[in-house]
Coordinates of C-alpha atoms in Angstrom, one line a residue:
M1 CA 2.5 9.9 -18.7
K2 CA -0.4 8.3 -17.0
M3 CA -2.2 11.3 -15.5
F4 CA -4.2 13.2 -17.8
K5 CA -5.8 16.4 -17.3
N6 CA -8.4 16.5 -14.9
I7 CA -12.1 18.5 -15.4
A8 CA -14.3 18.8 -13.0
I9 CA -18.1 19.4 -13.2
L10 CA -19.8 20.5 -9.8
T11 CA -23.4 20.1 -8.7
L12 CA -24.0 20.9 -5.0
F13 CA -27.6 19.5 -3.4
I14 CA -28.1 22.0 -1.0
G15 CA -30.6 21.4 2.4
L16 CA -30.8 17.5 2.0
F17 CA -30.8 16.6 5.4
S18 CA -29.5 18.3 8.4
C19 CA -29.7 16.5 12.3
Q20 CA -29.2 18.1 15.6
E21 CA -28.6 16.4 19.5
D22 CA -31.8 18.1 21.1
D23 CA -32.6 17.6 24.9
L24 CA -29.5 18.9 26.0
N25 CA -29.8 20.6 29.5
L26 CA -26.4 21.9 30.4
D27 CA -26.4 26.4 29.5
T28 CA -23.0 25.7 28.6
I29 CA -23.4 23.0 26.0
M30 CA -24.7 25.5 22.6
V31 CA -25.4 22.7 19.8
P32 CA -24.2 23.9 16.1
S33 CA -26.7 25.9 14.9
D34 CA -26.8 27.5 11.0
L35 CA -24.5 24.8 9.2
S36 CA -23.6 26.1 5.9
I37 CA -22.0 24.7 3.2
S38 CA -20.1 26.0 0.1
S39 CA -17.7 24.9 -2.3
Q40 CA -15.5 25.6 -5.5
I41 CA -13.9 24.1 -7.8
S42 CA -10.0 25.5 -9.2
D43 CA -10.1 26.9 -12.5
D44 CA -6.6 25.2 -13.9
G45 CA -8.3 21.8 -14.7
S46 CA -7.5 19.7 -11.3
G47 CA -11.1 18.0 -10.6
L48 CA -10.0 19.8 -6.7
V49 CA -13.1 21.1 -4.7
Q50 CA -12.5 23.8 -1.7
F51 CA -15.5 22.8 1.0
N52 CA -15.7 25.6 3.7
A53 CA -18.5 25.0 6.1
S54 CA -18.9 27.2 9.1
A55 CA -22.1 27.4 11.2
N56 CA -22.4 29.3 15.1
N57 CA -21.3 27.2 18.2
A58 CA -18.7 25.4 16.3
I59 CA -15.3 24.6 17.4
T60 CA -14.7 21.9 14.8
Y61 CA -15.5 20.4 11.3
E62 CA -15.4 16.8 10.5
Y63 CA -16.3 15.8 6.2
N64 CA -17.8 12.5 5.4
F65 CA -17.1 10.6 1.4
S66 CA -19.0 8.8 0.4
D67 CA -15.6 7.3 -1.6
G68 CA -14.3 6.2 2.4
S69 CA -12.1 8.8 3.4
S70 CA -12.8 11.1 5.6
A71 CA -10.7 14.8 7.3
V72 CA -11.0 16.4 10.1
A73 CA -11.1 20.6 9.3
P74 CA -10.9 22.1 13.2
S75 CA -10.6 25.4 10.8
G76 CA -14.2 24.3 8.2
N77 CA -11.7 24.4 5.5
Y78 CA -11.5 21.5 3.6
T79 CA -10.1 21.0 0.0
K80 CA -10.2 17.3 -1.1
R81 CA -10.0 16.3 -4.9
F82 CA -11.9 13.5 -6.5
T83 CA -10.0 11.1 -9.1
R84 CA -12.9 8.2 -9.3
T85 CA -12.3 8.3 -13.4
G86 CA -15.5 9.8 -15.3
L87 CA -18.7 11.4 -14.3
N88 CA -19.2 10.7 -10.7
T89 CA -22.3 11.8 -7.5
Y90 CA -20.4 11.5 -4.4
L91 CA -22.2 12.3 -0.4
V92 CA -20.3 14.5 1.5
T93 CA -21.3 14.9 5.1
V94 CA -20.4 17.4 7.2
V95 CA -20.4 16.6 11.3
A96 CA -20.1 20.2 13.1
Y97 CA -18.7 19.2 16.0
G98 CA -19.2 22.0 19.5
Q99 CA -18.8 22.0 22.7
G100 CA -19.3 18.0 24.6
G101 CA -19.4 16.7 22.2
V102 CA -22.7 18.0 20.8
S103 CA -23.1 18.1 16.8
S104 CA -24.8 19.0 14.2
S105 CA -24.7 17.7 10.2
K106 CA -25.7 18.3 7.0
S107 CA -25.0 16.7 3.6
V108 CA -24.6 17.2 -0.2
E109 CA -25.2 15.7 -2.8
V110 CA -21.4 16.7 -4.9
E111 CA -21.2 15.4 -8.3
V112 CA -17.2 15.9 -10.3
R113 CA -16.3 14.3 -13.5
S114 CA -12.1 13.5 -13.4
D115 CA -10.2 12.1 -16.1
F116 CA -8.2 11.6 -14.0
S117 CA -5.6 7.8 -14.2
D118 CA -3.2 5.6 -13.7
P119 CA -4.5 2.1 -13.9
D120 CA -0.6 0.7 -14.3
T121 CA 0.1 1.6 -10.1
K122 CA -3.4 0.5 -9.7
E123 CA -2.9 -2.8 -11.2
F124 CA 0.6 -3.4 -9.6
L125 CA -0.5 -2.4 -6.2
T126 CA -3.9 -4.1 -6.5
G127 CA -2.6 -7.1 -7.8
G128 CA -6.1 -7.0 -9.6
S129 CA -7.7 -8.1 -6.9
S130 CA -5.5 -8.2 -3.6
K131 CA -1.5 -7.8 -3.5
T132 CA 0.4 -8.0 -0.5
W133 CA 3.8 -6.0 0.4
Y134 CA 6.6 -6.4 2.9
V135 CA 9.0 -3.6 4.0
A136 CA 12.0 -4.4 1.0
S137 CA 14.5 -5.6 3.9
A138 CA 17.0 -6.1 2.1
Q139 CA 17.8 -3.9 -0.2
P140 CA 19.5 -0.8 0.8
G141 CA 17.9 2.2 1.2
H142 CA 14.5 0.4 2.4
L143 CA 14.6 3.4 4.5
G144 CA 15.6 7.1 4.0
V145 CA 14.9 11.0 4.6
G146 CA 16.0 13.9 2.3
P147 CA 15.0 17.3 1.9
T148 CA 11.9 18.2 0.8
E149 CA 13.3 22.4 -1.1
G150 CA 17.2 22.5 -2.7
N151 CA 19.3 20.4 -3.8
G152 CA 18.9 16.7 -3.7
F153 CA 14.8 17.3 -2.2
E154 CA 13.9 14.2 -4.7
S155 CA 16.5 11.6 -2.8
P156 CA 16.9 10.4 0.7
I157 CA 20.0 12.6 0.9
F158 CA 20.5 13.1 4.3
Y159 CA 19.9 8.4 5.7
T160 CA 19.2 5.4 3.7
A161 CA 19.6 2.4 6.1
V162 CA 21.9 -0.9 5.4
P163 CA 20.2 -4.0 4.7
F164 CA 19.0 -5.8 7.4
E165 CA 19.6 -2.4 9.7
K166 CA 16.4 -2.7 11.5
G167 CA 16.6 -6.0 12.5
G168 CA 17.8 -8.2 15.8
D169 CA 16.8 -5.5 18.0
E170 CA 13.8 -5.0 19.9
V171 CA 13.8 -1.7 19.7
S172 CA 13.1 -1.3 15.9
S173 CA 12.2 -5.1 14.7
C174 CA 9.1 -4.5 14.3
F175 CA 8.9 -2.7 11.9
Y176 CA 9.9 -5.5 9.2
T177 CA 7.2 -7.6 10.1
D178 CA 5.1 -5.4 9.0
V179 CA 1.7 -7.0 6.2
I180 CA 0.2 -4.5 4.3
T181 CA -2.5 -4.5 1.7
F182 CA -3.7 -3.0 -1.1
A183 CA -6.9 -4.1 -2.4
E184 CA -9.7 -4.1 -5.4
S185 CA -13.5 -3.7 -4.1
G186 CA -15.5 -2.2 -6.5
E187 CA -14.2 0.1 -7.8
N188 CA -12.3 1.5 -4.8
I189 CA -8.8 0.2 -3.4
T190 CA -9.0 -0.5 0.5
Y191 CA -6.0 -0.8 2.4
E192 CA -5.3 -2.8 5.5
L193 CA -1.7 -2.8 8.2
N194 CA -1.5 -5.6 10.4
N195 CA 1.7 -4.3 12.3
N196 CA 1.9 -7.6 14.4
G197 CA 0.8 -5.7 17.6
F198 CA 3.3 -2.8 17.3
T199 CA 4.4 -0.1 14.9
F200 CA 7.6 1.3 14.5
F201 CA 7.9 5.0 14.8
N202 CA 9.5 7.8 14.5
V203 CA 11.8 9.5 17.4
D204 CA 9.1 13.0 17.2
Y205 CA 6.3 11.3 17.2
A206 CA 7.1 8.1 19.9
G207 CA 7.0 10.7 22.6
E208 CA 2.8 11.0 22.1
F209 CA 2.3 7.0 22.7
G210 CA 4.2 6.3 25.1
G211 CA 7.5 5.7 24.2
A212 CA 10.9 7.0 25.2
A213 CA 12.2 10.3 24.7
G214 CA 15.2 10.4 22.2
Q215 CA 14.8 7.4 19.6
D216 CA 12.7 5.5 17.2
E217 CA 11.6 2.4 18.7
C218 CA 8.9 0.1 18.4
L219 CA 5.5 0.4 20.3
A220 CA 1.9 -1.3 21.0
L221 CA -0.8 0.7 18.7
D222 CA -4.0 -1.0 16.8
T223 CA -4.4 -0.5 13.4
S224 CA -6.8 -2.9 12.8
G225 CA -9.6 -2.1 9.9
E226 CA -9.8 -1.7 6.6
K227 CA -8.9 1.8 5.1
S228 CA -9.8 3.8 2.2
V229 CA -7.1 4.7 -0.7
T230 CA -7.6 7.3 -3.8
L231 CA -4.9 7.9 -5.7
A232 CA -4.1 11.5 -7.1
P233 CA -1.9 13.3 -8.9
A234 CA 1.4 14.0 -6.8
S235 CA 2.9 17.5 -6.3
S236 CA 5.9 17.3 -5.0
G237 CA 7.8 18.6 -8.6
I238 CA 9.7 15.6 -8.6
P239 CA 10.5 15.0 -12.4
M240 CA 8.7 12.2 -13.9
E241 CA 11.0 10.8 -15.2
Q242 CA 12.1 10.0 -11.4
S243 CA 7.8 8.9 -9.8
T244 CA 5.3 7.7 -11.0
G245 CA 3.5 11.1 -10.6
T246 CA 0.8 9.5 -8.8
E247 CA 0.2 9.3 -5.2
I248 CA -1.4 7.0 -2.6
Q249 CA -3.9 8.4 0.2
I250 CA -4.8 6.7 2.7
G251 CA -8.1 7.6 4.6
G252 CA -8.8 7.6 8.1
D253 CA -4.7 8.2 9.3
G254 CA -3.4 5.3 7.7
F255 CA 0.0 4.9 7.3
M256 CA 2.4 2.7 5.6
S257 CA 4.9 1.2 8.6
Y258 CA 6.4 3.6 9.7
Y259 CA 4.7 6.3 11.5
I260 CA 5.8 9.4 10.9
G261 CA 2.6 11.8 10.5
A262 CA 1.5 10.6 7.2
S263 CA -1.4 9.3 5.0
N264 CA -0.1 10.3 1.6
Y265 CA 2.8 9.0 -0.2
E266 CA 3.8 9.9 -3.7
V267 CA 4.7 6.7 -6.2
L268 CA 8.4 7.4 -7.3
D269 CA 8.3 3.8 -8.6
I270 CA 6.4 0.5 -9.0
T271 CA 6.8 -2.8 -11.0
Q272 CA 5.0 -6.7 -10.0
N273 CA 7.2 -6.7 -7.0
T274 CA 8.5 -4.1 -6.1
L275 CA 7.0 -0.6 -4.8
Y276 CA 8.8 2.5 -4.0
V277 CA 8.0 5.9 -2.2
R278 CA 8.3 8.8 -0.5
A279 CA 6.1 10.7 2.5
V280 CA 6.9 14.0 4.1
M281 CA 7.3 14.4 7.4
G282 CA 3.4 15.4 8.7
N283 CA 5.2 17.4 11.4
N284 CA 8.1 18.0 9.3
P285 CA 7.2 19.4 6.1
A286 CA 11.3 20.2 5.4
L287 CA 11.4 16.3 5.5
A288 CA 10.8 14.0 2.7
W289 CA 10.9 10.1 4.3
Y290 CA 10.9 6.6 1.5
L291 CA 10.7 3.7 2.2
K292 CA 10.9 1.1 -0.3
F293 CA 8.7 -2.9 0.0
T294 CA 8.2 -5.9 -2.3
T295 CA 5.9 -8.9 -2.5
T296 CA 8.9 -11.0 -0.8
P297 CA 7.6 -11.9 3.4
Y298 CA 10.5 -11.0 5.6
D299 CA 11.5 -14.0 6.9
Q300 CA 12.3 -14.9 2.6
Q301 CA 14.4 -12.0 2.8
T302 CA 16.5 -13.3 4.7
A303 CA 20.2 -15.1 4.2
G304 CA 19.3 -17.9 1.6
G305 CA 15.7 -17.2 2.2
G306 CA 16.0 -16.9 -2.0
E307 CA 15.1 -14.1 -2.9
E308 CA 14.7 -13.6 -7.0
E309 CA 18.6 -12.3 -8.4
P310 CA 17.5 -10.1 -10.3
E311 CA 17.7 -10.7 -14.1
E312 CA 20.9 -11.0 -15.7
F313 CA 22.6 -7.5 -17.7
Q314 CA 22.7 -8.4 -21.5
T315 CA 25.5 -6.3 -23.4
Q316 CA 26.2 -5.9 -26.4
F317 CA 29.8 -5.2 -26.4
E318 CA 31.9 -7.6 -25.3
D319 CA 35.3 -6.8 -27.5
L320 CA 37.7 -4.3 -25.6
A321 CA 38.1 -1.2 -27.3
W322 CA 40.8 -0.1 -25.1
S323 CA 41.7 0.0 -21.3
D324 CA 44.1 0.8 -18.4
E325 CA 44.1 -1.5 -16.3
F326 CA 47.1 0.8 -14.1
D327 CA 49.7 -1.0 -13.9
G328 CA 52.9 0.9 -14.1
D329 CA 54.0 3.7 -12.0
T330 CA 53.2 6.3 -13.3
L331 CA 50.5 7.4 -15.2
D332 CA 50.3 7.4 -19.8
T333 CA 50.8 10.7 -20.7
D334 CA 50.1 9.2 -23.6
T335 CA 46.7 8.0 -23.0
W336 CA 45.6 11.0 -20.6
N337 CA 46.3 14.4 -19.5
Y338 CA 46.8 16.0 -16.3
E339 CA 44.0 19.1 -15.8
I340 CA 45.2 22.4 -14.1
G341 CA 43.9 24.8 -12.4
N342 CA 39.9 25.5 -11.4
G343 CA 38.2 26.3 -14.0
T344 CA 35.6 28.8 -14.5
N345 CA 34.5 29.4 -10.7
G346 CA 34.9 25.5 -10.0
W347 CA 34.7 24.4 -13.4
G348 CA 30.4 26.6 -13.3
N349 CA 29.6 24.3 -9.8
G350 CA 31.6 27.0 -6.8
E351 CA 33.9 23.7 -6.3
V352 CA 37.0 24.9 -3.9
Q353 CA 39.8 22.5 -5.3
Y354 CA 42.5 23.8 -7.8
Y355 CA 43.7 20.4 -9.5
T356 CA 47.6 19.8 -9.4
E357 CA 49.6 16.5 -11.2
D358 CA 51.5 16.3 -7.9
N359 CA 47.8 14.8 -6.6
I360 CA 47.2 11.7 -8.9
S361 CA 49.9 9.1 -8.9
V362 CA 49.7 5.5 -9.8
Q363 CA 50.3 2.9 -7.4
D364 CA 49.5 -0.7 -5.8
G365 CA 47.7 -1.3 -9.6
N366 CA 45.2 1.7 -8.7
L367 CA 44.9 5.1 -10.3
V368 CA 44.6 6.6 -6.9
I369 CA 43.6 10.6 -7.0
T370 CA 43.9 12.5 -4.0
A371 CA 41.8 15.6 -1.9
K372 CA 43.9 17.3 0.0
R373 CA 43.5 20.4 2.5
E374 CA 47.1 22.2 2.1
S375 CA 46.5 26.0 -0.4
E376 CA 47.7 26.5 -3.0
S377 CA 47.5 29.6 -5.4
G378 CA 44.2 31.0 -2.9
F379 CA 42.1 28.2 -2.6
E380 CA 42.7 25.1 0.7
F381 CA 41.9 22.9 -0.9
T382 CA 44.4 20.1 -4.6
S383 CA 42.9 17.1 -6.0
G384 CA 43.8 16.2 -9.0
R385 CA 41.3 15.8 -13.1
I386 CA 42.9 13.3 -16.1
T387 CA 40.9 13.1 -19.1
T388 CA 40.9 11.5 -23.1
Q389 CA 40.4 14.8 -25.1
D390 CA 42.2 14.1 -28.4
K391 CA 44.0 11.4 -27.5
Y392 CA 41.5 9.1 -26.6
E393 CA 37.4 9.1 -28.1
F394 CA 35.1 6.9 -29.1
T395 CA 31.7 6.6 -29.9
Y396 CA 29.1 4.5 -28.1
G397 CA 29.7 1.3 -26.5
R398 CA 30.6 -0.3 -22.7
V399 CA 32.5 1.6 -20.3
E400 CA 33.3 0.1 -17.1
A401 CA 35.2 0.7 -14.1
R402 CA 36.1 -0.6 -10.5
A403 CA 36.6 1.6 -8.4
K404 CA 36.8 2.7 -4.9
M405 CA 35.9 5.9 -3.3
P406 CA 36.9 8.9 -0.4
E407 CA 35.8 9.4 2.9
G408 CA 34.6 12.5 4.0
G409 CA 32.0 14.7 3.9
G410 CA 32.4 17.4 1.1
T411 CA 34.7 14.9 -1.0
W412 CA 33.1 14.4 -4.7
P413 CA 34.3 12.0 -7.4
A414 CA 33.1 11.6 -10.8
I415 CA 33.5 9.6 -13.1
W416 CA 32.2 10.6 -16.2
M417 CA 32.6 11.4 -20.6
L418 CA 32.3 14.9 -22.6
G419 CA 31.9 15.3 -25.7
A420 CA 34.3 15.4 -27.4
N421 CA 33.5 18.6 -29.8
F422 CA 33.3 20.9 -26.1
D423 CA 35.8 23.7 -27.5
E424 CA 34.0 24.2 -30.4
V425 CA 30.4 24.1 -28.9
G426 CA 30.6 24.2 -25.7
W427 CA 28.9 23.2 -22.3
P428 CA 25.6 21.7 -22.4
Q429 CA 25.4 21.4 -26.0
T430 CA 28.1 18.8 -26.1
G431 CA 26.4 16.1 -23.9
E432 CA 28.0 15.3 -20.9
I433 CA 27.4 11.6 -19.1
D434 CA 28.0 10.8 -15.5
I435 CA 28.8 7.2 -15.1
M436 CA 29.8 8.0 -11.6
E437 CA 29.1 10.8 -9.6
W438 CA 28.8 10.0 -5.2
V439 CA 29.1 12.3 -2.7
G440 CA 30.5 12.5 1.2
N441 CA 28.1 13.7 2.6
N442 CA 25.7 11.0 1.4
P443 CA 27.4 7.8 1.2
E444 CA 24.6 5.5 1.5
E445 CA 24.2 6.7 -2.8
T446 CA 25.5 7.4 -6.0
S447 CA 24.1 8.8 -8.7
S448 CA 24.0 8.7 -12.9
A449 CA 23.2 11.9 -15.1
L450 CA 22.7 13.5 -19.1
H451 CA 23.6 17.4 -19.5
F452 CA 22.4 18.6 -22.2
P453 CA 20.4 21.7 -23.4
G454 CA 17.0 21.5 -22.2
N455 CA 18.1 19.7 -18.9
S456 CA 21.7 20.5 -18.0
G457 CA 22.5 21.4 -14.6
G458 CA 20.3 21.1 -11.5
N459 CA 17.8 20.5 -14.5
A460 CA 19.5 17.2 -15.3
V461 CA 18.0 13.6 -16.0
V462 CA 19.5 11.9 -12.7
G463 CA 19.7 7.9 -11.8
R464 CA 20.4 7.7 -8.5
T465 CA 20.7 3.8 -6.9
A466 CA 22.0 2.5 -3.3
I467 CA 25.4 1.3 -1.9
A468 CA 27.3 -0.1 0.8
N469 CA 31.3 0.8 1.7
A470 CA 31.5 2.3 -1.2
S471 CA 34.8 4.4 0.6
S472 CA 35.8 0.9 2.3
E473 CA 35.2 -1.1 -0.8
F474 CA 35.7 -1.4 -4.9
H475 CA 32.7 -1.7 -7.0
T476 CA 32.1 -1.4 -10.4
Y477 CA 30.2 1.5 -12.3
T478 CA 29.3 0.8 -15.7
V479 CA 27.4 2.7 -18.7
E480 CA 25.5 1.1 -21.9
W481 CA 25.7 3.2 -25.0
T482 CA 23.8 3.4 -27.3
S483 CA 21.9 5.4 -30.8
E484 CA 18.8 3.7 -28.0
N485 CA 19.3 3.5 -24.8
I486 CA 21.5 4.8 -22.4
I487 CA 21.1 2.0 -20.0
L488 CA 23.1 2.8 -16.2
L489 CA 25.3 0.0 -14.0
L490 CA 25.8 0.3 -10.9
D491 CA 27.8 -4.0 -9.9
G492 CA 26.2 -5.3 -12.9
E493 CA 22.8 -5.2 -12.0
E494 CA 21.1 -1.7 -13.6
F495 CA 19.5 1.4 -12.5
F496 CA 18.9 3.4 -14.7
T497 CA 18.2 4.0 -18.9
F498 CA 17.8 6.4 -20.5
T499 CA 15.7 7.0 -24.2
N500 CA 19.2 8.4 -27.0
E501 CA 17.6 10.0 -29.5
A502 CA 18.9 11.1 -33.5
S503 CA 18.8 15.2 -32.0
L504 CA 20.7 15.2 -28.3
P505 CA 24.5 14.6 -29.2
F506 CA 24.5 11.0 -27.6
N507 CA 25.6 9.9 -30.7
K508 CA 29.6 11.3 -31.9
D509 CA 32.7 10.7 -29.9
F510 CA 33.3 11.5 -26.2
F511 CA 36.2 11.6 -23.7
L512 CA 37.2 9.8 -21.2
I513 CA 37.7 12.5 -17.5
M514 CA 37.8 11.5 -14.3
N515 CA 38.0 13.7 -10.8
V516 CA 37.9 14.8 -7.5
A517 CA 35.9 17.6 -6.5
M518 CA 35.9 19.1 -3.7
G519 CA 32.9 21.3 -2.2
G520 CA 30.4 23.4 -4.9
G521 CA 26.6 23.0 -5.8
L522 CA 26.9 18.9 -5.6
G523 CA 29.4 18.2 -3.3
G524 CA 28.3 20.5 0.0
T525 CA 29.4 21.6 2.7
I526 CA 33.2 20.2 3.5
D527 CA 33.9 18.7 7.2
D528 CA 36.3 20.3 9.3
N529 CA 37.9 18.1 9.8
F530 CA 38.6 16.7 7.0
Q531 CA 42.3 16.5 5.5
E532 CA 42.9 14.2 2.5
S533 CA 41.1 10.9 1.4
S534 CA 41.5 9.0 -1.4
M535 CA 39.1 7.8 -4.9
E536 CA 41.4 4.3 -6.2
V537 CA 40.8 3.5 -9.7
D538 CA 41.6 -0.4 -10.1
Y539 CA 41.0 -0.5 -14.0
I540 CA 38.9 1.2 -16.8
R541 CA 37.6 -0.5 -19.7
V542 CA 36.2 0.4 -23.2
Y543 CA 34.1 -2.7 -24.7
Q544 CA 32.1 -2.1 -28.3

């Protein structure tokens, strides 16, 4: 990866100078005195330096660093990560403030060596000199929110914006007119936000800036001026397959377009023309917000505006080897098996449905798998699950399914594959390829996953992408499976690639599975009002 082990060497030169504001005549105003600064380097090689400032009569402290960053530390304690590659000397000035704004200051020199480097992110971010970015308003999920802990902590499972959702309304349209610029300035990076005088505020902060209670809204704010940027190792714990491992830290309380009281943004993904970031909300550390940016200006993202079309995926497999078009009126049991029951502990996932034959039908050219709130064998819900185990199994190819999702919180439909030696070796040794998983509690996102020894269950390798109208429109879900790669696509557009290797269990026969689960580890809480809903599958095809 781009992140390397940090080594920090610190040398302090204390007492370089001290200045105090004298000649104050009010007995109640005392100039902070005896300002001292101490520091400690982490012993884990992270490059972190912990500072502590203390002074008599001080009520708060401000740290100013010669790399252009600054921070206010009321307690006097502040941790700074120095990331400029190599051995560098920084001037650190601490200002101690007392009552009435009087202050004293002291400076120290800090010599720090850091081996952290992410030249790819720096190059993509700045273009080598200066690059301008815009909110990717045309993209699903250009704004989203999710938890910072537990299931789904690395994705916006609570909410994702649909394309152009914030446009056309004065209360939110300023969000799309922001222009942000990252530029190289010598060895440093600078940041500017041109918000055209108005910023889109989260509801929790709108009131502090003169807004009305109860809504996100655009409010006047001056964001002019350059701010310093530091690239540092991210610490969210998001798997490296889903993040660059680098965090953008903007000085001077800078922020990226949507105001959530945060200045640090983890770079989940960055290319020449796209940027996807995650930030923990300033006043609510349980929430993480997600933002997508593009180099395409807003007026060119609108319909017919000429935003570049994604390159058409080139498949290696053109010959139709097998398919079920569901054109009859019953399920073809020469190809499919019904699975009955609840497995062990809800098939190992805590699911709460009981699978029956009656919940599966073929009608109007579609396979219909229906989940219902009805009692069966001690379970509150019934549903359906079918497999091609021992009837159709294959190695490598392109699997394509056209399907429409059910509705309702707690539904968890899936189209997936298991290794044909499942009965002999068990799971996850057999390997699992999830072509499509979708949950009713997060309807604007679909995901795919790979499960294998060392990466299974909650530690699976997962790819996610935004989706619109999953329950009202048919979409095409595809996996391109070769000895080199496993590529997942939605509606023909690639969103996740996994590198296959000879040591992994993805180089032998697999069989197909389709089902609708209820609840469980991924399905989550079931809506109290849920009664029944169906996944409809127009066709499933295998090309080789």
